[in-house]
Amino acid sequence: MKAIQITEFGGPEVLRPAEVPEPVPQPGQLLVDVDGAGVNYADTHAVEDSYLSRSSLPMIPGGEVVGRTPDGRRVVALTATGGYAERACAWEPMATDVPDEVSDAAALALVVQGLTAWNLLRTSARIAPGESVVVHAAAGGTGSLAVQLARRFGAGRVIATASTKEKRELALSLGADEAIDAEAEGLKDRLVEANGGKKVDIVLEMTGGPVFDASLAALAPFGRLVTYGMASRQEPSPLAAAKLMGHSTSVVGFWLMHALGRPDLHAEPMRELLQLVATGELTPQLGGTYPLNEARTVHEALRARRTTGKLVLDPKS
């Protein structure tokens, strides 16, 4: 079958088309005839072996697929690896049936990014009605859904950050009250200004480095910064317990892997998200569908922050 396989770690240049044997499902697994493979920022880390879980070679990247099972079910599923291919295997509990009203791309936008946004707000930040929420990278797959969900979950003020005017306008159209430049320089002051001169309650942060530092400095007492990525490849300044105590602030880490296998954090939210999309109450941002062989180009654009919304690879084109 056709696939994208890497035989060495590195940047987008190591993503190469290949002919590989079809996967054989183990007991408890589903074989999925892939109609679309989702591309996540985490894939760029897996390809260079800088992710939280280690990669091994040779590897077919890709952790999410939508397609049909041999018995005709249309499912969206999480896979450990193997998504960038014509067929992939997924454990049965990691697969969810997709309503007819939900497109392939929209379903793929939910299985990682939608679940992440839901858990960032509900599980990690424990959002309360009326709280202010900062969403970094608000035009991206996770951020665009987090803006909408924060509003739905009762946020008092939603502040988006994005790198371009067009992306900031998108965040505003999705329900953000304010949208500001994502540049780290002066970010703390811009966040406070966007919140009416008050420090903020919740920050969803996935950049790292100075953006993390500025976001932490912008937290109000009892505020929570939830970190779920390191897109800049820069570590933030070391945290001092006394500083957290002195400001009554919290830093919470989130990795979706720890939500899997827990129905209250995975299966139930996934069904809720799919239903919200089916009824038009939640709108995933779709960034485009590309032939499987263009995986390298898609990774280059993603790393250069030239994309918005959900990116999909089509193994059938």
PDB file of C-alpha atoms in Angstrom:
ATOM      1  CA  MET A   1       0.000   0.000   0.000  1.00  0.00           C
ATOM      2  CA  LYS A   2       0.990   3.669  -0.327  1.00  0.00           C
ATOM      3  CA  ALA A   3       2.339   5.363   2.778  1.00  0.00           C
ATOM      4  CA  ILE A   4       4.663   8.078   3.996  1.00  0.00           C
ATOM      5  CA  GLN A   5       7.569   6.463   5.791  1.00  0.00           C
ATOM      6  CA  ILE A   6      10.582   7.890   7.580  1.00  0.00           C
ATOM      7  CA  THR A   7      13.817   5.946   7.923  1.00  0.00           C
ATOM      8  CA  GLU A   8      15.764   8.710   9.680  1.00  0.00           C
ATOM      9  CA  PHE A   9      14.772  11.440  12.097  1.00  0.00           C
ATOM     10  CA  GLY A  10      14.771  15.052  10.992  1.00  0.00           C
ATOM     11  CA  GLY A  11      12.632  17.813   9.552  1.00  0.00           C
ATOM     12  CA  PRO A  12      10.006  17.639   6.807  1.00  0.00           C
ATOM     13  CA  GLU A  13      12.644  16.489   4.321  1.00  0.00           C
ATOM     14  CA  VAL A  14      12.630  12.955   5.829  1.00  0.00           C
ATOM     15  CA  LEU A  15       8.951  12.412   4.898  1.00  0.00           C
ATOM     16  CA  ARG A  16       9.096  10.241   1.784  1.00  0.00           C
ATOM     17  CA  PRO A  17       6.459   8.250  -0.159  1.00  0.00           C
ATOM     18  CA  ALA A  18       6.939   4.488   0.043  1.00  0.00           C
ATOM     19  CA  GLU A  19       5.286   1.174  -0.769  1.00  0.00           C
ATOM     20  CA  VAL A  20       4.915  -0.840   2.440  1.00  0.00           C
ATOM     21  CA  PRO A  21       3.100  -4.021   3.531  1.00  0.00           C
ATOM     22  CA  GLU A  22      -0.495  -3.609   4.677  1.00  0.00           C
ATOM     23  CA  PRO A  23      -0.960  -3.634   8.463  1.00  0.00           C
ATOM     24  CA  VAL A  24      -2.455  -6.719  10.089  1.00  0.00           C
ATOM     25  CA  PRO A  25      -4.886  -5.949  12.933  1.00  0.00           C
ATOM     26  CA  GLN A  26      -4.300  -7.597  16.284  1.00  0.00           C
ATOM     27  CA  PRO A  27      -7.199  -8.962  18.338  1.00  0.00           C
ATOM     28  CA  GLY A  28      -9.186  -5.965  19.556  1.00  0.00           C
ATOM     29  CA  GLN A  29      -8.061  -3.760  16.684  1.00  0.00           C
ATOM     30  CA  LEU A  30      -9.954  -2.404  13.692  1.00  0.00           C
ATOM     31  CA  LEU A  31      -8.529  -2.210  10.187  1.00  0.00           C
ATOM     32  CA  VAL A  32      -9.499   1.162   8.709  1.00  0.00           C
ATOM     33  CA  ASP A  33      -9.535   1.891   4.990  1.00  0.00           C
ATOM     34  CA  VAL A  34      -8.282   5.463   5.292  1.00  0.00           C
ATOM     35  CA  ASP A  35     -10.202   8.258   3.580  1.00  0.00           C
ATOM     36  CA  GLY A  36      -8.260  10.977   5.390  1.00  0.00           C
ATOM     37  CA  ALA A  37      -5.295  11.244   7.761  1.00  0.00           C
ATOM     38  CA  GLY A  38      -5.116  14.239  10.055  1.00  0.00           C
ATOM     39  CA  VAL A  39      -1.904  16.236  10.448  1.00  0.00           C
ATOM     40  CA  ASN A  40      -1.060  17.576  13.908  1.00  0.00           C
ATOM     41  CA  TYR A  41       1.778  19.743  15.153  1.00  0.00           C
ATOM     42  CA  ALA A  42       2.759  16.795  17.347  1.00  0.00           C
ATOM     43  CA  ASP A  43       3.557  14.891  14.129  1.00  0.00           C
ATOM     44  CA  THR A  44       6.405  17.328  13.448  1.00  0.00           C
ATOM     45  CA  HIS A  45       7.885  16.443  16.843  1.00  0.00           C
ATOM     46  CA  ALA A  46       7.420  12.692  16.267  1.00  0.00           C
ATOM     47  CA  VAL A  47       9.258  12.931  12.930  1.00  0.00           C
ATOM     48  CA  GLU A  48      12.292  14.522  14.597  1.00  0.00           C
ATOM     49  CA  ASP A  49      11.926  12.307  17.721  1.00  0.00           C
ATOM     50  CA  SER A  50      11.412  15.268  20.055  1.00  0.00           C
ATOM     51  CA  TYR A  51       7.930  14.348  21.293  1.00  0.00           C
ATOM     52  CA  LEU A  52       6.940  13.254  24.802  1.00  0.00           C
ATOM     53  CA  SER A  53       6.808   9.632  23.631  1.00  0.00           C
ATOM     54  CA  ARG A  54       9.835   8.363  21.747  1.00  0.00           C
ATOM     55  CA  SER A  55       9.649   7.337  18.093  1.00  0.00           C
ATOM     56  CA  SER A  56      11.286   4.315  16.498  1.00  0.00           C
ATOM     57  CA  LEU A  57      12.382   3.637  12.938  1.00  0.00           C
ATOM     58  CA  PRO A  58      11.207   2.913  10.347  1.00  0.00           C
ATOM     59  CA  MET A  59       7.957   4.751  11.067  1.00  0.00           C
ATOM     60  CA  ILE A  60       4.775   5.757   9.297  1.00  0.00           C
ATOM     61  CA  PRO A  61       3.709   8.986  11.048  1.00  0.00           C
ATOM     62  CA  GLY A  62       0.144   9.993  11.766  1.00  0.00           C
ATOM     63  CA  GLY A  63      -2.009   9.493  14.833  1.00  0.00           C
ATOM     64  CA  GLU A  64      -5.547   9.998  13.506  1.00  0.00           C
ATOM     65  CA  VAL A  65      -7.565   8.607  10.617  1.00  0.00           C
ATOM     66  CA  VAL A  66     -11.105   8.640   9.294  1.00  0.00           C
ATOM     67  CA  GLY A  67     -12.452   5.907   7.050  1.00  0.00           C
ATOM     68  CA  ARG A  68     -14.376   2.668   6.799  1.00  0.00           C
ATOM     69  CA  THR A  69     -13.991  -0.631   8.616  1.00  0.00           C
ATOM     70  CA  PRO A  70     -14.483  -3.933   6.747  1.00  0.00           C
ATOM     71  CA  ASP A  71     -18.071  -4.125   8.048  1.00  0.00           C
ATOM     72  CA  GLY A  72     -18.889  -0.671   6.652  1.00  0.00           C
ATOM     73  CA  ARG A  73     -18.712   1.472   9.784  1.00  0.00           C
ATOM     74  CA  ARG A  74     -17.508   5.035   9.222  1.00  0.00           C
ATOM     75  CA  VAL A  75     -15.180   5.836  12.089  1.00  0.00           C
ATOM     76  CA  VAL A  76     -12.674   8.412  13.218  1.00  0.00           C
ATOM     77  CA  ALA A  77      -9.885   6.862  15.242  1.00  0.00           C
ATOM     78  CA  LEU A  78      -6.681   7.530  17.115  1.00  0.00           C
ATOM     79  CA  THR A  79      -3.673   5.445  16.160  1.00  0.00           C
ATOM     80  CA  ALA A  80      -0.291   5.356  17.827  1.00  0.00           C
ATOM     81  CA  THR A  81       1.387   5.713  14.424  1.00  0.00           C
ATOM     82  CA  GLY A  82       0.612   4.584  10.899  1.00  0.00           C
ATOM     83  CA  GLY A  83      -1.969   7.180   9.882  1.00  0.00           C
ATOM     84  CA  TYR A  84      -0.229   8.511   6.769  1.00  0.00           C
ATOM     85  CA  ALA A  85      -1.190   5.459   4.704  1.00  0.00           C
ATOM     86  CA  GLU A  86      -3.975   3.844   2.699  1.00  0.00           C
ATOM     87  CA  ARG A  87      -4.866   1.551   5.605  1.00  0.00           C
ATOM     88  CA  ALA A  88      -4.225   1.721   9.335  1.00  0.00           C
ATOM     89  CA  CYS A  89      -5.038  -0.189  12.518  1.00  0.00           C
ATOM     90  CA  ALA A  90      -6.690   1.293  15.595  1.00  0.00           C
ATOM     91  CA  TRP A  91      -7.761  -0.187  18.914  1.00  0.00           C
ATOM     92  CA  GLU A  92     -11.544  -0.512  19.102  1.00  0.00           C
ATOM     93  CA  PRO A  93     -11.934   1.838  22.129  1.00  0.00           C
ATOM     94  CA  MET A  94     -10.053   4.546  20.224  1.00  0.00           C
ATOM     95  CA  ALA A  95     -12.599   4.569  17.366  1.00  0.00           C
ATOM     96  CA  THR A  96     -15.844   6.570  17.313  1.00  0.00           C
ATOM     97  CA  ASP A  97     -18.658   6.317  14.789  1.00  0.00           C
ATOM     98  CA  VAL A  98     -19.078   9.500  12.742  1.00  0.00           C
ATOM     99  CA  PRO A  99     -22.565  10.953  12.114  1.00  0.00           C
ATOM    100  CA  ASP A 100     -23.503  11.408   8.463  1.00  0.00           C
ATOM    101  CA  GLU A 101     -23.756  15.185   8.979  1.00  0.00           C
ATOM    102  CA  VAL A 102     -20.066  15.462   9.908  1.00  0.00           C
ATOM    103  CA  SER A 103     -17.458  15.616   7.133  1.00  0.00           C
ATOM    104  CA  ASP A 104     -14.245  13.614   7.205  1.00  0.00           C
ATOM    105  CA  ALA A 105     -12.132  16.731   7.793  1.00  0.00           C
ATOM    106  CA  ALA A 106     -14.405  17.966  10.583  1.00  0.00           C
ATOM    107  CA  ALA A 107     -14.259  14.575  12.321  1.00  0.00           C
ATOM    108  CA  LEU A 108     -10.456  14.622  12.109  1.00  0.00           C
ATOM    109  CA  ALA A 109     -10.450  18.116  13.615  1.00  0.00           C
ATOM    110  CA  LEU A 110     -12.076  16.700  16.747  1.00  0.00           C
ATOM    111  CA  VAL A 111     -10.257  13.466  17.506  1.00  0.00           C
ATOM    112  CA  VAL A 112      -7.070  15.154  18.774  1.00  0.00           C
ATOM    113  CA  GLN A 113      -7.570  18.902  18.625  1.00  0.00           C
ATOM    114  CA  GLY A 114     -11.199  18.941  19.718  1.00  0.00           C
ATOM    115  CA  LEU A 115     -10.569  16.527  22.581  1.00  0.00           C
ATOM    116  CA  THR A 116      -7.530  18.567  23.578  1.00  0.00           C
ATOM    117  CA  ALA A 117      -9.491  21.826  23.619  1.00  0.00           C
ATOM    118  CA  TRP A 118     -12.309  20.220  25.635  1.00  0.00           C
ATOM    119  CA  ASN A 119      -9.939  18.751  28.229  1.00  0.00           C
ATOM    120  CA  LEU A 120      -7.789  21.886  28.470  1.00  0.00           C
ATOM    121  CA  LEU A 121     -10.831  23.858  29.555  1.00  0.00           C
ATOM    122  CA  ARG A 122     -12.825  21.280  31.487  1.00  0.00           C
ATOM    123  CA  THR A 123     -10.264  18.909  32.982  1.00  0.00           C
ATOM    124  CA  SER A 124      -7.074  20.935  33.406  1.00  0.00           C
ATOM    125  CA  ALA A 125      -8.213  24.562  33.740  1.00  0.00           C
ATOM    126  CA  ARG A 126     -11.547  23.660  35.387  1.00  0.00           C
ATOM    127  CA  ILE A 127     -13.167  26.711  33.843  1.00  0.00           C
ATOM    128  CA  ALA A 128     -15.818  28.458  35.919  1.00  0.00           C
ATOM    129  CA  PRO A 129     -18.519  30.754  34.528  1.00  0.00           C
ATOM    130  CA  GLY A 130     -17.363  34.333  34.097  1.00  0.00           C
ATOM    131  CA  GLU A 131     -13.619  33.619  34.019  1.00  0.00           C
ATOM    132  CA  SER A 132     -11.336  35.189  31.424  1.00  0.00           C
ATOM    133  CA  VAL A 133      -9.605  32.786  29.039  1.00  0.00           C
ATOM    134  CA  VAL A 134      -6.552  33.428  26.857  1.00  0.00           C
ATOM    135  CA  VAL A 135      -6.206  31.134  23.841  1.00  0.00           C
ATOM    136  CA  HIS A 136      -2.825  31.244  22.128  1.00  0.00           C
ATOM    137  CA  ALA A 137      -2.595  30.222  18.448  1.00  0.00           C
ATOM    138  CA  ALA A 138      -6.321  30.875  18.260  1.00  0.00           C
ATOM    139  CA  ALA A 139      -6.533  30.316  14.496  1.00  0.00           C
ATOM    140  CA  GLY A 140      -5.027  26.827  14.708  1.00  0.00           C
ATOM    141  CA  GLY A 141      -6.857  23.533  14.978  1.00  0.00           C
ATOM    142  CA  THR A 142      -6.962  23.365  18.774  1.00  0.00           C
ATOM    143  CA  GLY A 143      -7.118  27.106  19.358  1.00  0.00           C
ATOM    144  CA  SER A 144     -10.053  27.747  17.033  1.00  0.00           C
ATOM    145  CA  LEU A 145     -12.088  25.084  18.818  1.00  0.00           C
ATOM    146  CA  ALA A 146     -10.964  26.290  22.259  1.00  0.00           C
ATOM    147  CA  VAL A 147     -12.252  29.805  21.480  1.00  0.00           C
ATOM    148  CA  GLN A 148     -15.688  28.420  20.645  1.00  0.00           C
ATOM    149  CA  LEU A 149     -15.799  25.989  23.572  1.00  0.00           C
ATOM    150  CA  ALA A 150     -14.633  28.625  26.071  1.00  0.00           C
ATOM    151  CA  ARG A 151     -17.575  30.773  25.017  1.00  0.00           C
ATOM    152  CA  ARG A 152     -19.920  27.783  25.239  1.00  0.00           C
ATOM    153  CA  PHE A 153     -18.596  26.855  28.699  1.00  0.00           C
ATOM    154  CA  GLY A 154     -19.404  30.308  30.084  1.00  0.00           C
ATOM    155  CA  ALA A 155     -16.157  32.286  29.831  1.00  0.00           C
ATOM    156  CA  GLY A 156     -16.639  35.917  30.765  1.00  0.00           C
ATOM    157  CA  ARG A 157     -14.031  37.124  28.287  1.00  0.00           C
ATOM    158  CA  VAL A 158     -12.135  35.241  25.586  1.00  0.00           C
ATOM    159  CA  ILE A 159      -8.817  36.746  24.476  1.00  0.00           C
ATOM    160  CA  ALA A 160      -7.172  35.263  21.405  1.00  0.00           C
ATOM    161  CA  THR A 161      -3.601  35.637  20.208  1.00  0.00           C
ATOM    162  CA  ALA A 162      -2.450  35.031  16.650  1.00  0.00           C
ATOM    163  CA  SER A 163       0.478  36.007  14.447  1.00  0.00           C
ATOM    164  CA  THR A 164      -1.340  37.814  11.617  1.00  0.00           C
ATOM    165  CA  LYS A 165      -4.229  40.234  11.159  1.00  0.00           C
ATOM    166  CA  GLU A 166      -6.143  37.632   9.152  1.00  0.00           C
ATOM    167  CA  LYS A 167      -5.787  35.027  11.892  1.00  0.00           C
ATOM    168  CA  ARG A 168      -6.880  37.523  14.540  1.00  0.00           C
ATOM    169  CA  GLU A 169      -9.960  38.386  12.490  1.00  0.00           C
ATOM    170  CA  LEU A 170     -10.782  34.676  12.259  1.00  0.00           C
ATOM    171  CA  ALA A 171     -10.567  34.345  16.045  1.00  0.00           C
ATOM    172  CA  LEU A 172     -12.936  37.282  16.475  1.00  0.00           C
ATOM    173  CA  SER A 173     -15.401  35.710  14.046  1.00  0.00           C
ATOM    174  CA  LEU A 174     -15.375  32.529  16.158  1.00  0.00           C
ATOM    175  CA  GLY A 175     -16.383  34.373  19.312  1.00  0.00           C
ATOM    176  CA  ALA A 176     -13.257  35.912  20.835  1.00  0.00           C
ATOM    177  CA  ASP A 177     -13.840  39.266  22.522  1.00  0.00           C
ATOM    178  CA  GLU A 178     -10.324  40.509  21.773  1.00  0.00           C
ATOM    179  CA  ALA A 179      -7.579  39.311  19.444  1.00  0.00           C
ATOM    180  CA  ILE A 180      -4.009  40.525  19.911  1.00  0.00           C
ATOM    181  CA  ASP A 181      -0.563  40.020  18.401  1.00  0.00           C
ATOM    182  CA  ALA A 182       1.140  36.830  19.567  1.00  0.00           C
ATOM    183  CA  GLU A 183       4.639  38.380  19.680  1.00  0.00           C
ATOM    184  CA  ALA A 184       6.281  37.696  23.063  1.00  0.00           C
ATOM    185  CA  GLU A 185       7.656  41.231  23.465  1.00  0.00           C
ATOM    186  CA  GLY A 186       5.128  43.218  25.509  1.00  0.00           C
ATOM    187  CA  LEU A 187       2.693  40.287  25.579  1.00  0.00           C
ATOM    188  CA  LYS A 188       1.945  40.467  29.308  1.00  0.00           C
ATOM    189  CA  ASP A 189       0.846  44.104  29.063  1.00  0.00           C
ATOM    190  CA  ARG A 190      -1.279  43.429  25.967  1.00  0.00           C
ATOM    191  CA  LEU A 191      -3.054  40.556  27.718  1.00  0.00           C
ATOM    192  CA  VAL A 192      -3.855  42.682  30.751  1.00  0.00           C
ATOM    193  CA  GLU A 193      -5.026  45.545  28.544  1.00  0.00           C
ATOM    194  CA  ALA A 194      -7.241  43.171  26.524  1.00  0.00           C
ATOM    195  CA  ASN A 195      -8.830  42.046  29.798  1.00  0.00           C
ATOM    196  CA  GLY A 196      -9.862  45.552  30.755  1.00  0.00           C
ATOM    197  CA  GLY A 197      -6.762  46.263  32.831  1.00  0.00           C
ATOM    198  CA  LYS A 198      -7.096  43.127  34.971  1.00  0.00           C
ATOM    199  CA  LYS A 199      -4.917  40.027  35.007  1.00  0.00           C
ATOM    200  CA  VAL A 200      -6.398  36.896  33.442  1.00  0.00           C
ATOM    201  CA  ASP A 201      -7.799  33.694  34.952  1.00  0.00           C
ATOM    202  CA  ILE A 202      -6.858  31.001  32.421  1.00  0.00           C
ATOM    203  CA  VAL A 203      -4.197  30.750  29.708  1.00  0.00           C
ATOM    204  CA  LEU A 204      -4.006  27.857  27.214  1.00  0.00           C
ATOM    205  CA  GLU A 205      -0.344  27.880  26.161  1.00  0.00           C
ATOM    206  CA  MET A 206       1.470  25.789  23.569  1.00  0.00           C
ATOM    207  CA  THR A 207       4.395  27.936  22.418  1.00  0.00           C
ATOM    208  CA  GLY A 208       6.863  27.775  25.298  1.00  0.00           C
ATOM    209  CA  GLY A 209       9.820  30.089  25.780  1.00  0.00           C
ATOM    210  CA  PRO A 210       9.116  33.797  26.374  1.00  0.00           C
ATOM    211  CA  VAL A 211       5.412  33.420  25.472  1.00  0.00           C
ATOM    212  CA  PHE A 212       5.027  31.023  28.408  1.00  0.00           C
ATOM    213  CA  ASP A 213       6.889  33.458  30.686  1.00  0.00           C
ATOM    214  CA  ALA A 214       4.741  36.431  29.671  1.00  0.00           C
ATOM    215  CA  SER A 215       1.549  34.397  30.011  1.00  0.00           C
ATOM    216  CA  LEU A 216       2.467  33.272  33.510  1.00  0.00           C
ATOM    217  CA  ALA A 217       3.190  36.870  34.498  1.00  0.00           C
ATOM    218  CA  ALA A 218      -0.276  37.875  33.267  1.00  0.00           C
ATOM    219  CA  LEU A 219      -2.135  35.459  35.578  1.00  0.00           C
ATOM    220  CA  ALA A 220      -4.395  36.785  38.315  1.00  0.00           C
ATOM    221  CA  PRO A 221      -4.368  35.209  41.797  1.00  0.00           C
ATOM    222  CA  PHE A 222      -5.745  31.659  41.487  1.00  0.00           C
ATOM    223  CA  GLY A 223      -5.151  31.819  37.754  1.00  0.00           C
ATOM    224  CA  ARG A 224      -4.147  28.686  35.819  1.00  0.00           C
ATOM    225  CA  LEU A 225      -1.742  28.350  32.910  1.00  0.00           C
ATOM    226  CA  VAL A 226      -2.243  25.069  31.060  1.00  0.00           C
ATOM    227  CA  THR A 227       0.766  24.089  28.966  1.00  0.00           C
ATOM    228  CA  TYR A 228       0.201  21.568  26.187  1.00  0.00           C
ATOM    229  CA  GLY A 229       2.958  22.157  23.651  1.00  0.00           C
ATOM    230  CA  MET A 230       6.350  23.647  22.883  1.00  0.00           C
ATOM    231  CA  ALA A 231       5.955  24.928  19.328  1.00  0.00           C
ATOM    232  CA  SER A 232       8.887  27.339  19.633  1.00  0.00           C
ATOM    233  CA  ARG A 233      11.205  24.484  20.682  1.00  0.00           C
ATOM    234  CA  GLN A 234      12.261  26.840  23.538  1.00  0.00           C
ATOM    235  CA  GLU A 235      12.005  25.975  27.211  1.00  0.00           C
ATOM    236  CA  PRO A 236      10.424  28.622  29.449  1.00  0.00           C
ATOM    237  CA  SER A 237      12.305  30.114  32.388  1.00  0.00           C
ATOM    238  CA  PRO A 238      12.646  27.706  35.341  1.00  0.00           C
ATOM    239  CA  LEU A 239       9.684  27.830  37.717  1.00  0.00           C
ATOM    240  CA  ALA A 240      10.192  28.692  41.368  1.00  0.00           C
ATOM    241  CA  ALA A 241       7.700  27.306  43.878  1.00  0.00           C
ATOM    242  CA  ALA A 242       7.946  30.498  45.937  1.00  0.00           C
ATOM    243  CA  LYS A 243       6.898  32.564  42.918  1.00  0.00           C
ATOM    244  CA  LEU A 244       3.833  30.399  42.348  1.00  0.00           C
ATOM    245  CA  MET A 245       2.970  30.617  46.033  1.00  0.00           C
ATOM    246  CA  GLY A 246       3.531  34.357  46.128  1.00  0.00           C
ATOM    247  CA  HIS A 247       1.023  34.915  43.321  1.00  0.00           C
ATOM    248  CA  SER A 248      -1.364  31.996  44.084  1.00  0.00           C
ATOM    249  CA  THR A 249      -1.007  30.811  40.494  1.00  0.00           C
ATOM    250  CA  SER A 250      -0.887  27.325  39.003  1.00  0.00           C
ATOM    251  CA  VAL A 251       0.877  25.730  36.052  1.00  0.00           C
ATOM    252  CA  VAL A 252      -0.840  22.598  34.767  1.00  0.00           C
ATOM    253  CA  GLY A 253       0.523  20.249  32.119  1.00  0.00           C
ATOM    254  CA  PHE A 254      -1.734  18.415  29.697  1.00  0.00           C
ATOM    255  CA  TRP A 255      -1.037  15.515  27.332  1.00  0.00           C
ATOM    256  CA  LEU A 256      -3.987  13.893  25.582  1.00  0.00           C
ATOM    257  CA  MET A 257      -2.514  10.408  26.028  1.00  0.00           C
ATOM    258  CA  HIS A 258      -3.497  10.511  29.708  1.00  0.00           C
ATOM    259  CA  ALA A 259      -7.155  11.085  28.805  1.00  0.00           C
ATOM    260  CA  LEU A 260      -7.363   8.037  26.559  1.00  0.00           C
ATOM    261  CA  GLY A 261      -8.977   4.982  28.074  1.00  0.00           C
ATOM    262  CA  ARG A 262     -11.067   7.150  30.402  1.00  0.00           C
ATOM    263  CA  PRO A 263     -14.597   7.359  28.982  1.00  0.00           C
ATOM    264  CA  ASP A 264     -15.319  10.613  30.842  1.00  0.00           C
ATOM    265  CA  LEU A 265     -12.305  12.286  29.217  1.00  0.00           C
ATOM    266  CA  HIS A 266     -12.342  10.624  25.806  1.00  0.00           C
ATOM    267  CA  ALA A 267     -15.380   8.695  24.592  1.00  0.00           C
ATOM    268  CA  GLU A 268     -18.062  10.914  26.142  1.00  0.00           C
ATOM    269  CA  PRO A 269     -16.498  14.258  25.102  1.00  0.00           C
ATOM    270  CA  MET A 270     -15.884  12.876  21.608  1.00  0.00           C
ATOM    271  CA  ARG A 271     -19.544  12.011  21.164  1.00  0.00           C
ATOM    272  CA  GLU A 272     -20.510  15.440  22.547  1.00  0.00           C
ATOM    273  CA  LEU A 273     -18.177  17.224  20.122  1.00  0.00           C
ATOM    274  CA  LEU A 274     -19.391  15.246  17.103  1.00  0.00           C
ATOM    275  CA  GLN A 275     -22.994  16.035  18.016  1.00  0.00           C
ATOM    276  CA  LEU A 276     -22.212  19.751  18.370  1.00  0.00           C
ATOM    277  CA  VAL A 277     -20.693  19.740  14.881  1.00  0.00           C
ATOM    278  CA  ALA A 278     -23.594  17.728  13.467  1.00  0.00           C
ATOM    279  CA  THR A 279     -26.075  20.327  14.767  1.00  0.00           C
ATOM    280  CA  GLY A 280     -23.998  23.306  13.634  1.00  0.00           C
ATOM    281  CA  GLU A 281     -23.196  24.496  17.172  1.00  0.00           C
ATOM    282  CA  LEU A 282     -19.441  23.983  16.771  1.00  0.00           C
ATOM    283  CA  THR A 283     -17.497  24.810  13.611  1.00  0.00           C
ATOM    284  CA  PRO A 284     -14.065  23.229  13.096  1.00  0.00           C
ATOM    285  CA  GLN A 285     -11.769  25.307  10.915  1.00  0.00           C
ATOM    286  CA  LEU A 286     -10.683  23.267   7.915  1.00  0.00           C
ATOM    287  CA  GLY A 287      -7.291  24.149   6.521  1.00  0.00           C
ATOM    288  CA  GLY A 288      -7.287  22.038   3.377  1.00  0.00           C
ATOM    289  CA  THR A 289      -6.903  18.494   2.079  1.00  0.00           C
ATOM    290  CA  TYR A 290      -3.716  17.491   0.251  1.00  0.00           C
ATOM    291  CA  PRO A 291      -2.519  14.376  -1.598  1.00  0.00           C
ATOM    292  CA  LEU A 292      -0.627  11.967   0.643  1.00  0.00           C
ATOM    293  CA  ASN A 293       2.592  12.542  -1.312  1.00  0.00           C
ATOM    294  CA  GLU A 294       2.563  16.221  -0.258  1.00  0.00           C
ATOM    295  CA  ALA A 295       3.138  15.399   3.421  1.00  0.00           C
ATOM    296  CA  ARG A 296       6.504  17.147   3.355  1.00  0.00           C
ATOM    297  CA  THR A 297       4.980  20.362   1.982  1.00  0.00           C
ATOM    298  CA  VAL A 298       2.221  20.279   4.610  1.00  0.00           C
ATOM    299  CA  HIS A 299       4.739  19.843   7.445  1.00  0.00           C
ATOM    300  CA  GLU A 300       6.832  22.727   6.099  1.00  0.00           C
ATOM    301  CA  ALA A 301       3.809  25.025   6.011  1.00  0.00           C
ATOM    302  CA  LEU A 302       2.691  23.943   9.483  1.00  0.00           C
ATOM    303  CA  ARG A 303       6.088  24.599  11.032  1.00  0.00           C
ATOM    304  CA  ALA A 304       6.302  27.982   9.304  1.00  0.00           C
ATOM    305  CA  ARG A 305       2.890  28.975  10.762  1.00  0.00           C
ATOM    306  CA  ARG A 306       1.439  29.467   7.295  1.00  0.00           C
ATOM    307  CA  THR A 307      -1.664  27.377   7.986  1.00  0.00           C
ATOM    308  CA  THR A 308      -5.000  27.719   9.743  1.00  0.00           C
ATOM    309  CA  GLY A 309      -7.416  25.023  10.822  1.00  0.00           C
ATOM    310  CA  LYS A 310      -7.319  21.286  10.227  1.00  0.00           C
ATOM    311  CA  LEU A 311      -4.912  19.840   7.666  1.00  0.00           C
ATOM    312  CA  VAL A 312      -5.723  16.496   6.041  1.00  0.00           C
ATOM    313  CA  LEU A 313      -3.797  14.094   3.825  1.00  0.00           C
ATOM    314  CA  ASP A 314      -5.794  12.069   1.288  1.00  0.00           C
ATOM    315  CA  PRO A 315      -4.249   8.644   0.573  1.00  0.00           C
ATOM    316  CA  LYS A 316      -6.581   8.171  -2.379  1.00  0.00           C
ATOM    317  CA  SER A 317      -5.226  11.117  -4.383  1.00  0.00           C
TER     318      SER A 317
END
